[in-house]
Short mmCIF file of C-alpha atoms (C1' of nucleotides) in Angstrom, two decimals:
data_model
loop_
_atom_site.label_atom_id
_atom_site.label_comp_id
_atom_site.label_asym_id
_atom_site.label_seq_id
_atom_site.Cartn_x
_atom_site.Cartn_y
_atom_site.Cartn_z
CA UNK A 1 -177.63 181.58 16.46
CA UNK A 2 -180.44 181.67 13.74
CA UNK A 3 -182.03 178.05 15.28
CA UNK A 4 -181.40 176.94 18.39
CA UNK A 5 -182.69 173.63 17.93
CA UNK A 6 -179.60 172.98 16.35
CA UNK A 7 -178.32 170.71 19.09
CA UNK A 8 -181.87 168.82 19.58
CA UNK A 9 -181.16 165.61 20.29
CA UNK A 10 -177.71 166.15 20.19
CA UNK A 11 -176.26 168.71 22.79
CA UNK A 12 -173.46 167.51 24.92
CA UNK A 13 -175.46 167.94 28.25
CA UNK A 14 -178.14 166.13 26.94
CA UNK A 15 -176.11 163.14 26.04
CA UNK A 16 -174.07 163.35 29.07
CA UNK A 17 -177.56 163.49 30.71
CA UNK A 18 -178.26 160.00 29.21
CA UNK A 19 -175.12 158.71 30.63
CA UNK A 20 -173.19 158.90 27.05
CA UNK A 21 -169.38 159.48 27.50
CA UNK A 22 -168.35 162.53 25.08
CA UNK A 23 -164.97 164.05 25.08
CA UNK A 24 -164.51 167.62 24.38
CA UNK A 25 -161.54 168.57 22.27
CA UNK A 26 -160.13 171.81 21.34
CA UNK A 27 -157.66 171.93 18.43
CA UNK A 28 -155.80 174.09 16.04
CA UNK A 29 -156.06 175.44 12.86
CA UNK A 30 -154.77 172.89 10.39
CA UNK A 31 -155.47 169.91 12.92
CA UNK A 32 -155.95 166.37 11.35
CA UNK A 33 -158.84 164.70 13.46
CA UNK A 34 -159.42 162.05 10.88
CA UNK A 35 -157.72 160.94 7.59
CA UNK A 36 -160.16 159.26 4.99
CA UNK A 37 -159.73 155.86 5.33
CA UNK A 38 -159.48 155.85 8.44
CA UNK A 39 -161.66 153.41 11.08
CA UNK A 40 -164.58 154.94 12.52
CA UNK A 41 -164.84 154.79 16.12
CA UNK A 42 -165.73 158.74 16.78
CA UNK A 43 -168.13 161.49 15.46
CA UNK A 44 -168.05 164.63 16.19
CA UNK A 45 -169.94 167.68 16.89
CA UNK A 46 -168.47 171.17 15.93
CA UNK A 47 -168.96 173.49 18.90
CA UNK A 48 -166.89 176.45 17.75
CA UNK A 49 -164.29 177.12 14.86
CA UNK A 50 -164.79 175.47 11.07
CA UNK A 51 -163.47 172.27 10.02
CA UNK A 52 -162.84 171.06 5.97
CA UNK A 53 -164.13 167.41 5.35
CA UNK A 54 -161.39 166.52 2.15
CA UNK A 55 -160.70 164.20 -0.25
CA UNK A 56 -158.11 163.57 -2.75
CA UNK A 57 -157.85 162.82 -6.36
CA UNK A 58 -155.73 160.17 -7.73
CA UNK A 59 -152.92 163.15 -8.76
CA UNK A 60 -152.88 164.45 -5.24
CA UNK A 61 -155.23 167.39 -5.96
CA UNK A 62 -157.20 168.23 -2.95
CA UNK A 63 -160.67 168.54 -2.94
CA UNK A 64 -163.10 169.97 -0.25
CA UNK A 65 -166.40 168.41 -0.34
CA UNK A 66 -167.72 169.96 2.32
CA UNK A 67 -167.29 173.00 4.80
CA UNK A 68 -168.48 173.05 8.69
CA UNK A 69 -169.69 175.63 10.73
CA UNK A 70 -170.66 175.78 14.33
CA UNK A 71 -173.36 172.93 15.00
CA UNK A 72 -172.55 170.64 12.62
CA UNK A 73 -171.54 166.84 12.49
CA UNK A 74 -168.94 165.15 11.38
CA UNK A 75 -167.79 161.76 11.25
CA UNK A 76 -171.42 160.13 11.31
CA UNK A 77 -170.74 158.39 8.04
CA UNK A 78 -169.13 155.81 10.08
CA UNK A 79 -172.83 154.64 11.63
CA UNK A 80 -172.91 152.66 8.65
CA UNK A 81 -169.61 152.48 7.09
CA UNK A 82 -166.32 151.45 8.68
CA UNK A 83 -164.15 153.94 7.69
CA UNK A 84 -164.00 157.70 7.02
CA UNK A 85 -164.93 158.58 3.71
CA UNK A 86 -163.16 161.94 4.46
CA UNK A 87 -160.25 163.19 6.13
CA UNK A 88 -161.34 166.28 8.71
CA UNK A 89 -158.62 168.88 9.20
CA UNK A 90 -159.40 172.55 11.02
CA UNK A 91 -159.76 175.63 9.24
CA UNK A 92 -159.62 177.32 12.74
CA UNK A 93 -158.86 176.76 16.34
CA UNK A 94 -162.07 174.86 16.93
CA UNK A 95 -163.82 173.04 19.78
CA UNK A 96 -165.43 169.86 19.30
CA UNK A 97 -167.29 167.22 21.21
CA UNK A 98 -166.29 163.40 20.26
CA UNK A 99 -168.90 161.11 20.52
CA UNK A 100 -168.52 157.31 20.69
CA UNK A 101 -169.84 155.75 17.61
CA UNK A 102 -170.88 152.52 19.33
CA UNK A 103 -172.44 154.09 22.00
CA UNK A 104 -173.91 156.85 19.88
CA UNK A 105 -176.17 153.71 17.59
CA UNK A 106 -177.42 151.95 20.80
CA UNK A 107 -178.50 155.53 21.90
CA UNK A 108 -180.13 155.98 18.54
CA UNK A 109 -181.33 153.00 18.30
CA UNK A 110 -183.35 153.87 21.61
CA UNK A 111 -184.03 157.18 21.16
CA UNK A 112 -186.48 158.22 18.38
CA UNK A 113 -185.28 162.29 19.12
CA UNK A 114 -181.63 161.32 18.74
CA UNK A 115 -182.83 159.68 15.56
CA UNK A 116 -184.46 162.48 14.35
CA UNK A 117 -181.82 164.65 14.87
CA UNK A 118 -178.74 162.84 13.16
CA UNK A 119 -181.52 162.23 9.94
CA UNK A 120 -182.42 165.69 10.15
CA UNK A 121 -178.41 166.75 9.34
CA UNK A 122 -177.81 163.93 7.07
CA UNK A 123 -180.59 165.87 5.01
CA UNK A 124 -179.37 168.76 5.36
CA UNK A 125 -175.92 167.59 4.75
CA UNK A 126 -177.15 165.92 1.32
CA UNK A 127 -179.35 169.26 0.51
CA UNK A 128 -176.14 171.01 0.56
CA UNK A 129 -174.59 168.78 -1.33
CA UNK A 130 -176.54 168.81 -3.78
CA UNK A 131 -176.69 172.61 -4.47
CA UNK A 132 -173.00 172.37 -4.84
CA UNK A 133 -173.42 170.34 -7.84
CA UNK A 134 -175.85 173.22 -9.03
CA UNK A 135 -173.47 175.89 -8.25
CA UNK A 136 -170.63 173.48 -9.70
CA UNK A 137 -172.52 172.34 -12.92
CA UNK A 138 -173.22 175.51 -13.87
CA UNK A 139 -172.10 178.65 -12.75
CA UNK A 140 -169.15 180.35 -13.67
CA UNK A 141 -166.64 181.45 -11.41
CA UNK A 142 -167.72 184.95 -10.04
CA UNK A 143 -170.96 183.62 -9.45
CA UNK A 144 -169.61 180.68 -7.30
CA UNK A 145 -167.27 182.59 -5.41
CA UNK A 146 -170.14 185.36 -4.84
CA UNK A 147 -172.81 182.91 -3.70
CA UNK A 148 -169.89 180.87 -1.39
CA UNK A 149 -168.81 184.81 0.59
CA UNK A 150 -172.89 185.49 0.68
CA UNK A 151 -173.84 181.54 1.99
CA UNK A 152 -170.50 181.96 4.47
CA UNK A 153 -171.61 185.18 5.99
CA UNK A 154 -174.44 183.75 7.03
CA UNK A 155 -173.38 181.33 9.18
CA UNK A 156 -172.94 184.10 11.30
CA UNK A 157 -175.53 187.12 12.53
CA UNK A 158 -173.27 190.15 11.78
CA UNK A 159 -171.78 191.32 7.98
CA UNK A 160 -168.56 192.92 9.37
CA UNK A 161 -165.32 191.06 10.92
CA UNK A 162 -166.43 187.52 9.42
CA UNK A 163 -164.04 185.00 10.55
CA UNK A 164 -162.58 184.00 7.51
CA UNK A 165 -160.19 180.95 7.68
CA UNK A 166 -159.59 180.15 4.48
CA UNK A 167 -156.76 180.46 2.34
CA UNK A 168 -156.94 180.58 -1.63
CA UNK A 169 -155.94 177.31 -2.15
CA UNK A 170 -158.83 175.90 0.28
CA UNK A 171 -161.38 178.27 -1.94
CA UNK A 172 -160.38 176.80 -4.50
CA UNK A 173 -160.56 173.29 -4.16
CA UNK A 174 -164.26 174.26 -2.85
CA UNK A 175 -165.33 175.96 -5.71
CA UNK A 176 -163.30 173.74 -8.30
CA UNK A 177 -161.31 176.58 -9.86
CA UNK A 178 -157.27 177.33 -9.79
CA UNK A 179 -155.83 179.22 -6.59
CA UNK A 180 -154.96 182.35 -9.06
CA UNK A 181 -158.40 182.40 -10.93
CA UNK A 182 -159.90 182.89 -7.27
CA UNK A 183 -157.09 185.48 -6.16
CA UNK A 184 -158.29 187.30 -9.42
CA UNK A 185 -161.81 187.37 -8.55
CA UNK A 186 -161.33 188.38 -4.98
CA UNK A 187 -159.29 191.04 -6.27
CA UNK A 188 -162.08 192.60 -8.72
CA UNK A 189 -164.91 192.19 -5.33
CA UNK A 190 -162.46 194.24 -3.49
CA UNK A 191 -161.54 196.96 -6.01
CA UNK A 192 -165.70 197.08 -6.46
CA UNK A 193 -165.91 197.32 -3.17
CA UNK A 194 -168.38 194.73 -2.42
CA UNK A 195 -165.78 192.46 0.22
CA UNK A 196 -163.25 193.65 2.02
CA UNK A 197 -160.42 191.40 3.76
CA UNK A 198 -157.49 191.92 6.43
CA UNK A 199 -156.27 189.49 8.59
CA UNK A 200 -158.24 186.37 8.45
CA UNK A 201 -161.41 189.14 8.83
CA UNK A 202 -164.14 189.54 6.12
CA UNK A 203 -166.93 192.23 5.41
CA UNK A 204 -169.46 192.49 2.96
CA UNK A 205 -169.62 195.36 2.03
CA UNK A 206 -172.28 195.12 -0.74
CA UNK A 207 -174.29 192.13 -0.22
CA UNK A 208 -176.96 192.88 -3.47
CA UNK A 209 -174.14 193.50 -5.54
CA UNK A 210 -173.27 189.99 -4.59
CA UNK A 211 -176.36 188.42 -4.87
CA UNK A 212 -176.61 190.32 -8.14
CA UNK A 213 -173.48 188.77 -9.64
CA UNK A 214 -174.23 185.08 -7.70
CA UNK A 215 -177.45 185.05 -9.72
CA UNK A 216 -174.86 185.18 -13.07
CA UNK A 217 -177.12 187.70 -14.36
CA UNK A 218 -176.33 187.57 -18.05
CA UNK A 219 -174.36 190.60 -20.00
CA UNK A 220 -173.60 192.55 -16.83
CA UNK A 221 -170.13 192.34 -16.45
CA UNK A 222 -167.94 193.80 -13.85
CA UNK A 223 -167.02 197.36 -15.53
CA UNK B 1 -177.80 142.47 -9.98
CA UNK B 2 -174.82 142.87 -7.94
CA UNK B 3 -176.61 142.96 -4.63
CA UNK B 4 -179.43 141.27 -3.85
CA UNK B 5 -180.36 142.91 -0.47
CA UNK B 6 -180.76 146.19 -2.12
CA UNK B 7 -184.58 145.95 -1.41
CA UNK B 8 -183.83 144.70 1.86
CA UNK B 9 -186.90 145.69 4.16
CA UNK B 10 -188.31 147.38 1.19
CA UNK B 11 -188.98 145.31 -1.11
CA UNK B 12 -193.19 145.49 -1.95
CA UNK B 13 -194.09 142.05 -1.21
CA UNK B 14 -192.28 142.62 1.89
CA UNK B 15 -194.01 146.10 2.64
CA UNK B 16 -197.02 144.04 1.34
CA UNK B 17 -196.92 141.52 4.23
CA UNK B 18 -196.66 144.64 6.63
CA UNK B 19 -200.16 145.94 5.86
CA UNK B 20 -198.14 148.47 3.80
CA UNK B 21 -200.56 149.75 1.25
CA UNK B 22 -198.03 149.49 -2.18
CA UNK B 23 -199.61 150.45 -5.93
CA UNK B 24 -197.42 149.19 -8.70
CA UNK B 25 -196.93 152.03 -11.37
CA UNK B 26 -196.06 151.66 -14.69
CA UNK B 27 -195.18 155.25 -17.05
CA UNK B 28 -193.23 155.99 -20.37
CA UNK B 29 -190.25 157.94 -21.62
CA UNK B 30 -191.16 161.92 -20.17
CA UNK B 31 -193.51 160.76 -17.79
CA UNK B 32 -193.11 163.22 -14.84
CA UNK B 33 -193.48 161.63 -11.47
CA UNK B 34 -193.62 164.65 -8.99
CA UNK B 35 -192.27 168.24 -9.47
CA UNK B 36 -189.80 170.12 -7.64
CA UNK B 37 -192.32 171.77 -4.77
CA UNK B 38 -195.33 169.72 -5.30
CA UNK B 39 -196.27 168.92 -1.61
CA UNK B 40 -195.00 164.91 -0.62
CA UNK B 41 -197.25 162.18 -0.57
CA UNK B 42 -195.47 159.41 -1.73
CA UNK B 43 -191.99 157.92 -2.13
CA UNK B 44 -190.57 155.55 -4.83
CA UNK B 45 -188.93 153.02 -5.32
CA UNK B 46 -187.71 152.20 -9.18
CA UNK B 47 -188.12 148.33 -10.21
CA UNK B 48 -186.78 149.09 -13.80
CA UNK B 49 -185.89 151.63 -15.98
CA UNK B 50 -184.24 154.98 -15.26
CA UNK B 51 -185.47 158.40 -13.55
CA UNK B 52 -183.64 161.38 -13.68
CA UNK B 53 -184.25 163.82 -10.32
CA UNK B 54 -183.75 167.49 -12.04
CA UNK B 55 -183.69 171.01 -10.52
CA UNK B 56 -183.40 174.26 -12.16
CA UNK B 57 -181.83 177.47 -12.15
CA UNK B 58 -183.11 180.67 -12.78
CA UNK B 59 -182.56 180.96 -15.97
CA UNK B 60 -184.13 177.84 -16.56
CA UNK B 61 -181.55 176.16 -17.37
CA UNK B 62 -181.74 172.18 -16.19
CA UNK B 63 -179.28 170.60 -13.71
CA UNK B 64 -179.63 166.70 -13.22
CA UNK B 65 -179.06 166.18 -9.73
CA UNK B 66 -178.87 162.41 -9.89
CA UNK B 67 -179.90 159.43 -12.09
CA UNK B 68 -181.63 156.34 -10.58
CA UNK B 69 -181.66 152.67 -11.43
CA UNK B 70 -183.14 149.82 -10.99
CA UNK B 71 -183.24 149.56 -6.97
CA UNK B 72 -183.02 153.39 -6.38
CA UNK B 73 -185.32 154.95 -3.69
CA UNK B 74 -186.50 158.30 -4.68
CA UNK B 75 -189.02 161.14 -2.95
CA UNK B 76 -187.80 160.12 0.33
CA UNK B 77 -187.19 163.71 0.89
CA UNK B 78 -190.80 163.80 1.91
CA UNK B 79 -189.89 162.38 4.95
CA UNK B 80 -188.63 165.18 6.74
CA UNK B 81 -189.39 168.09 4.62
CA UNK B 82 -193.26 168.74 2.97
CA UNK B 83 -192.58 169.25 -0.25
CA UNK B 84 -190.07 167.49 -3.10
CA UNK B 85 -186.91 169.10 -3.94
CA UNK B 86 -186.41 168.02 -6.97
CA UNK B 87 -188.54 167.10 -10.26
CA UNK B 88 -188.59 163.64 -11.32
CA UNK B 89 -188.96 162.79 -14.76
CA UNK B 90 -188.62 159.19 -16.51
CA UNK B 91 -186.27 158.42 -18.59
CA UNK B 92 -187.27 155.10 -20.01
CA UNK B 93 -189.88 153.34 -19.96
CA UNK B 94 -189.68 152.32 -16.26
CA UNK B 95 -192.15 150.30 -13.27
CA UNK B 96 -192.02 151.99 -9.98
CA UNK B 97 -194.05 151.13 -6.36
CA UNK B 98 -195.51 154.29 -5.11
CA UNK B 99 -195.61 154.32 -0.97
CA UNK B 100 -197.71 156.29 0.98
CA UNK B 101 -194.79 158.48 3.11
CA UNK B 102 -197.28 158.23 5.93
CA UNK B 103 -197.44 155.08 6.12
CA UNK B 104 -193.74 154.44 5.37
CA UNK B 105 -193.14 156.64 8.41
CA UNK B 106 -195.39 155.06 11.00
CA UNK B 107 -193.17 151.94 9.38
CA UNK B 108 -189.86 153.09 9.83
CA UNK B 109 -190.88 153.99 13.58
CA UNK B 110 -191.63 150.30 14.11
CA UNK B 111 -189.83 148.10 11.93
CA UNK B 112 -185.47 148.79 12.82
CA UNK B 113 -185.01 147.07 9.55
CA UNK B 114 -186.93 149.55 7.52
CA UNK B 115 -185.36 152.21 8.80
CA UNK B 116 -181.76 150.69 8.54
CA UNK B 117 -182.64 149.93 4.66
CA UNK B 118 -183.95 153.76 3.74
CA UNK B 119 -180.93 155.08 6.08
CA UNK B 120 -178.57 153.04 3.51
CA UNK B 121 -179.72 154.37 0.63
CA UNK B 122 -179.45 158.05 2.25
CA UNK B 123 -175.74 157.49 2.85
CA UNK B 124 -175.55 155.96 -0.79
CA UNK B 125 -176.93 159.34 -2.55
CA UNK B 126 -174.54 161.30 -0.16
CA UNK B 127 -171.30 159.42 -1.63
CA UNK B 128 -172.79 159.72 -4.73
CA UNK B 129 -173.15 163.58 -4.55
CA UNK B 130 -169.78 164.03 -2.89
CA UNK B 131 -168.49 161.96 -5.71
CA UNK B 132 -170.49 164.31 -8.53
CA UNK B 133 -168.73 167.18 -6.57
CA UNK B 134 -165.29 165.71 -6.95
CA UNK B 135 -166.06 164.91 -10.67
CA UNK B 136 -167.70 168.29 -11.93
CA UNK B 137 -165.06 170.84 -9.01
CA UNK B 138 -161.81 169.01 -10.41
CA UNK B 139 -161.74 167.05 -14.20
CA UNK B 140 -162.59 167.99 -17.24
CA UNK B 141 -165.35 167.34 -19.28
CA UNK B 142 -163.44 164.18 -21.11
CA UNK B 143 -162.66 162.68 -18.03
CA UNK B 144 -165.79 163.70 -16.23
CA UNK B 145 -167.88 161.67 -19.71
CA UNK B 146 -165.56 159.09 -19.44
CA UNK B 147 -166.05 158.17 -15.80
CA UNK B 148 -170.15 158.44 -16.64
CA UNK B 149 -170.36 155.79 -18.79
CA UNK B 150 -168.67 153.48 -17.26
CA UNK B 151 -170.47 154.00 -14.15
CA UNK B 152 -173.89 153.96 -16.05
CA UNK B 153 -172.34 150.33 -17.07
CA UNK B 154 -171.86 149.19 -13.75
CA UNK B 155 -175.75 149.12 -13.77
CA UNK B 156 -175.86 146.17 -15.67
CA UNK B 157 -173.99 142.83 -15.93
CA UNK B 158 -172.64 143.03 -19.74
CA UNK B 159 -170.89 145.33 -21.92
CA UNK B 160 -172.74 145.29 -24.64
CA UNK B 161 -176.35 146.62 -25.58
CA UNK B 162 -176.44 148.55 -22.48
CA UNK B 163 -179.65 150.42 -22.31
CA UNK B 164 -178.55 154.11 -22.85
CA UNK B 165 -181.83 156.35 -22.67
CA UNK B 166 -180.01 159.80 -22.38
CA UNK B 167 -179.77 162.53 -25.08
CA UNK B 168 -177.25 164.83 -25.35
CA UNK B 169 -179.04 167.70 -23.47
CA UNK B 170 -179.04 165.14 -20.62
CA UNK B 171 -175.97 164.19 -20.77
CA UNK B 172 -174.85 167.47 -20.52
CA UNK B 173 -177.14 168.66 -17.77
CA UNK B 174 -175.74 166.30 -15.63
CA UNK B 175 -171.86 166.60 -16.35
CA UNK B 176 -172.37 170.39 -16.48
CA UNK B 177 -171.18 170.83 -20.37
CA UNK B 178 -172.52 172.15 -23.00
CA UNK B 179 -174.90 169.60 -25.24
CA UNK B 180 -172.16 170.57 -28.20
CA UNK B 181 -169.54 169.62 -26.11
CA UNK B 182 -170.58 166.15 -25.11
CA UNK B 183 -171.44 165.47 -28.61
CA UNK B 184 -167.83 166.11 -29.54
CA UNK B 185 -166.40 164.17 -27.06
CA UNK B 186 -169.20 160.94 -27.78
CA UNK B 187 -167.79 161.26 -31.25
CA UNK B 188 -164.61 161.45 -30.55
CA UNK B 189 -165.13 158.21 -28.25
CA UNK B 190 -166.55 156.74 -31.24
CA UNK B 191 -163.71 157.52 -33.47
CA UNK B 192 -160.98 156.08 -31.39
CA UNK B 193 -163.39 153.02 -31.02
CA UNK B 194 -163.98 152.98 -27.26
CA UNK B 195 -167.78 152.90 -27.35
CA UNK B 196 -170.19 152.61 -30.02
CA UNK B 197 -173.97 153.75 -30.15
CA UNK B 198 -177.30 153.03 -31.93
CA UNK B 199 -180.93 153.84 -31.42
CA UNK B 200 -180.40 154.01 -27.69
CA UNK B 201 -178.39 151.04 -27.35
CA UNK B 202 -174.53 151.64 -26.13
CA UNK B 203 -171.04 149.28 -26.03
CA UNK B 204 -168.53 149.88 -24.13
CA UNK B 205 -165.59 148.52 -26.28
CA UNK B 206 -162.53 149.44 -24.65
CA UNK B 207 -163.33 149.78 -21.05
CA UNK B 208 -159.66 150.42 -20.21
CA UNK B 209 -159.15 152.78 -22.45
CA UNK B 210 -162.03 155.10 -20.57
CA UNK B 211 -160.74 154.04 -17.35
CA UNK B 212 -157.29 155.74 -18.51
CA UNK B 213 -159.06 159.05 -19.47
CA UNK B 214 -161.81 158.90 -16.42
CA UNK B 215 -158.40 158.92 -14.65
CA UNK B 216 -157.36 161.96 -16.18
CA UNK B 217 -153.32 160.93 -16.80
CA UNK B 218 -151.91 164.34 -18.10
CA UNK B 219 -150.59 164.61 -21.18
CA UNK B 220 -152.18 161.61 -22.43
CA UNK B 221 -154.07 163.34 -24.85
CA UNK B 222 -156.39 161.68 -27.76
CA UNK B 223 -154.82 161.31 -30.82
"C1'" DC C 1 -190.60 162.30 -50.58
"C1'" DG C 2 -190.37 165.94 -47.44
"C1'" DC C 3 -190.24 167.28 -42.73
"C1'" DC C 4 -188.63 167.69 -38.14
"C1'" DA C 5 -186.13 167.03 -33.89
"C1'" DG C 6 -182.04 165.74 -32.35
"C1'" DA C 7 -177.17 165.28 -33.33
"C1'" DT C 8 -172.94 166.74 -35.37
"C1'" DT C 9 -169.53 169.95 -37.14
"C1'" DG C 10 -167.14 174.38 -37.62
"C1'" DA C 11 -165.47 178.92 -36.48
"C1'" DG C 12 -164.84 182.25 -33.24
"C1'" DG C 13 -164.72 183.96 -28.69
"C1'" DA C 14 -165.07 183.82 -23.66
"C1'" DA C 15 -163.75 181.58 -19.42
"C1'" DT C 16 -160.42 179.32 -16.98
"C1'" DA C 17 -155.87 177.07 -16.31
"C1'" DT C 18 -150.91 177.16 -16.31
"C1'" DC C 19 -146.47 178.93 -15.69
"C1'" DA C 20 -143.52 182.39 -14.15
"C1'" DA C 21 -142.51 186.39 -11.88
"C1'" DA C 22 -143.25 190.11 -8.66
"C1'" DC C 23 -145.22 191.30 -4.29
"C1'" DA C 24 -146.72 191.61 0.74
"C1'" DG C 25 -146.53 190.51 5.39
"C1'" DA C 26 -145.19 187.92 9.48
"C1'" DG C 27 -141.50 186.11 11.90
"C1'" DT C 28 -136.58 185.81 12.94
"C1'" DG C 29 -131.91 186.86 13.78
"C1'" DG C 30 -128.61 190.32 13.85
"C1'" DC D 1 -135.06 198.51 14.82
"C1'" DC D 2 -133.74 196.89 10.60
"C1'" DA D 3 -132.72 193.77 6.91
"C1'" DC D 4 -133.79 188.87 5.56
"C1'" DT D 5 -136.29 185.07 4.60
"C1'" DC D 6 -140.26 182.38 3.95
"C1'" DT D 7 -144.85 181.54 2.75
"C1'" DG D 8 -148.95 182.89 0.71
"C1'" DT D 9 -150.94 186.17 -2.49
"C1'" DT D 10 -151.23 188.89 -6.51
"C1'" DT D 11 -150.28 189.99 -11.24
"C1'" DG D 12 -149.04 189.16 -16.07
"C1'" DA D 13 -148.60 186.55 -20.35
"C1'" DT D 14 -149.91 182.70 -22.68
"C1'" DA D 15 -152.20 178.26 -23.60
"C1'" DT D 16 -156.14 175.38 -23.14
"C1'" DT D 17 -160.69 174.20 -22.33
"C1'" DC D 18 -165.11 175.06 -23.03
"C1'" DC D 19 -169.12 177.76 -24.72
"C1'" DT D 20 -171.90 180.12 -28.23
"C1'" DC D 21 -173.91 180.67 -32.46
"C1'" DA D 22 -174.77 179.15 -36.91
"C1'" DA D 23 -174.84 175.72 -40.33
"C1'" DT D 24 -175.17 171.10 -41.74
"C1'" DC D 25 -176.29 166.47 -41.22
"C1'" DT D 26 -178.99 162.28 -39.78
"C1'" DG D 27 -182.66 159.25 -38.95
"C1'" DG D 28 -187.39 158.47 -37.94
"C1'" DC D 29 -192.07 159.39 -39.52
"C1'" DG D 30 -196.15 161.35 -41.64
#
DNA sequence: CGCCAGATTGAGGAATATCAAACAGAGTGG
DNA sequence: CCACTCTGTTTGATATTCCTCAATCTGGCG
């Protein structure tokens, strides 16, 4: 993909190579491999598929606080906390590695490069999070869901037959707006033609147009 | 405060007694420590007061990332990436120590404690922004006020005379409202006498009270 | 006193949620 | 191969939340 230092530090062979045990699990879409709350013994490393970290408000309302692509972690929280401060479940079949959490601080407690590494994606993972609170705080709707499809296709190199796991409800509860308020949306990109969908399959079909509208350029309505 | 160790390893006199060169800085109400892209020198840490770390959208429009207290690291972004990623602007009157980052780094390579305390504070401003997302992606804006201010108390030991340096454009740029909004909603909080304000100065009266509407019951409307 | 910036209030409108109903598509059993 | 069901999606009508714009108010300060 676009950096293939993405493993650094953190590849499976190279762990193996410094005689780390790490498992490598392939599961389905709508697996649970943790539950918030949960103890930590295991992080992971997503090799293929997406994964959903979650949490849940007091009502029951589920909220995704963050998405996973190929080459991210997951479960590293619980270097420094006991438990899971998120429950995991799979968007898509998906193949991870599982790490030993024990194991994984003496090795980075050694290892300045498998320091760097796991620092390098806790940045990232806290830049992220923090241009959801942008995109959150203040952008309306269309421009959420437009700058989510454009930030999505990237993840991968082409802009036709996106895998595209996610059901309304799970865009929702990423971008913070009702399951029908999305549906609506989606339905105006695709009679605009800027998206197109079938089958768990997404193209963009109109990328500026997107950018355009994720921008929330003022007065320029869809019409 | 609640927890002493929270300067643990990086405290000044400690960083003092490690050859760590420290300067004690002192600034007022609008002072702005760093911009958003001014290249990183120096990290942090807040001894009193309050800094806000803002970003801002094309438009212009402000977004208030996160506050800090008393105890709050800040610029540590500098450590992996050259340049600040957010603008930091005091909102009190406030004493800060300013660290060299190169020096903090050669530190952090040395010392295991050093590194353990900034790694802390990293995983403390990620479940703080993955609890902003949760606030601003699923309650509404009384709820969302509600659960601010007694958080903001939780930075202090009493109830009452709580040092409150936000305006209402502040308020709002961080719960991503409008400043009209949150002025309705303050005075409605007034009204039913569950906080009270002057000249910077705030009480929370009836802590329960916000608890119940931070919760977000349904149909438990004011009135 | 008069002035000014910030805060409040009000009215109207836009954005989004809610509730209910219709719809589509993938199995499944006849 | 065709109904039939089930689940997820779309659509519609309506209510609510929130924003915008404009006007008024307040408190500090020259």
């Amino acid at each position: 993909m676009r950096d293939q230092s993405i493993f650094a530090g953190l590849n499976p062979e190279e762990l193996r190579s410094l005689s780390m045990e790490v498992e490598d699990i392939a599961c389905h879409q709508g697996d649970v491999l943790y539950r918030m709350g949960d103890s930590a013994r295991y992080a992971y490393t997503l090799r293929a598929g997406a994964v959903k970290l979650v949490k849940f408000m007091k009502n029951g309302q589920e909220v995704i606080i963050r998405l996973l692509h190929r080459g991210d972690l997951l479960g590293f929280e619980g270097m420094q906390e006991a438990h899971h401060r998120h429950g995991a479940i799979a968007l898509a079949p998906s193949q991870l590695c599982r790490l030993d959490l024990a194991e994984l601080q003496r090795l980075s407690e050694r290892l300045p490069k498998v320091r760097e590494a796991i620092l390098q994606r806790w940045q990232q993972a806290l830049q992220s999070s923090e241009d959801r609170i942008m995109e959150l705080g203040a952008k309306r709707a269309e421009a959420r869901l437009a700058t989510f499809l454009l930030q999505w296709a990237e993840h991968y190199p082409q802009l036709r037959h996106l895998p595209f796991p996610l059901s309304r409800p799970d865009l929702a509860a990423f971008l913070g707006l009702s399951t029908e308020h999305v549906s609506r949306i989606m339905a105006d990109f695709k009679r605009h033609a800027f998206i197109q969908e079938q089958r768990g399959q997404l193209e963009i079909l109109a990328p500026q147009s997107l950018a355009d509208i994720a921008g929330k350029l003022p007065d320029h309505k869809l019409d």
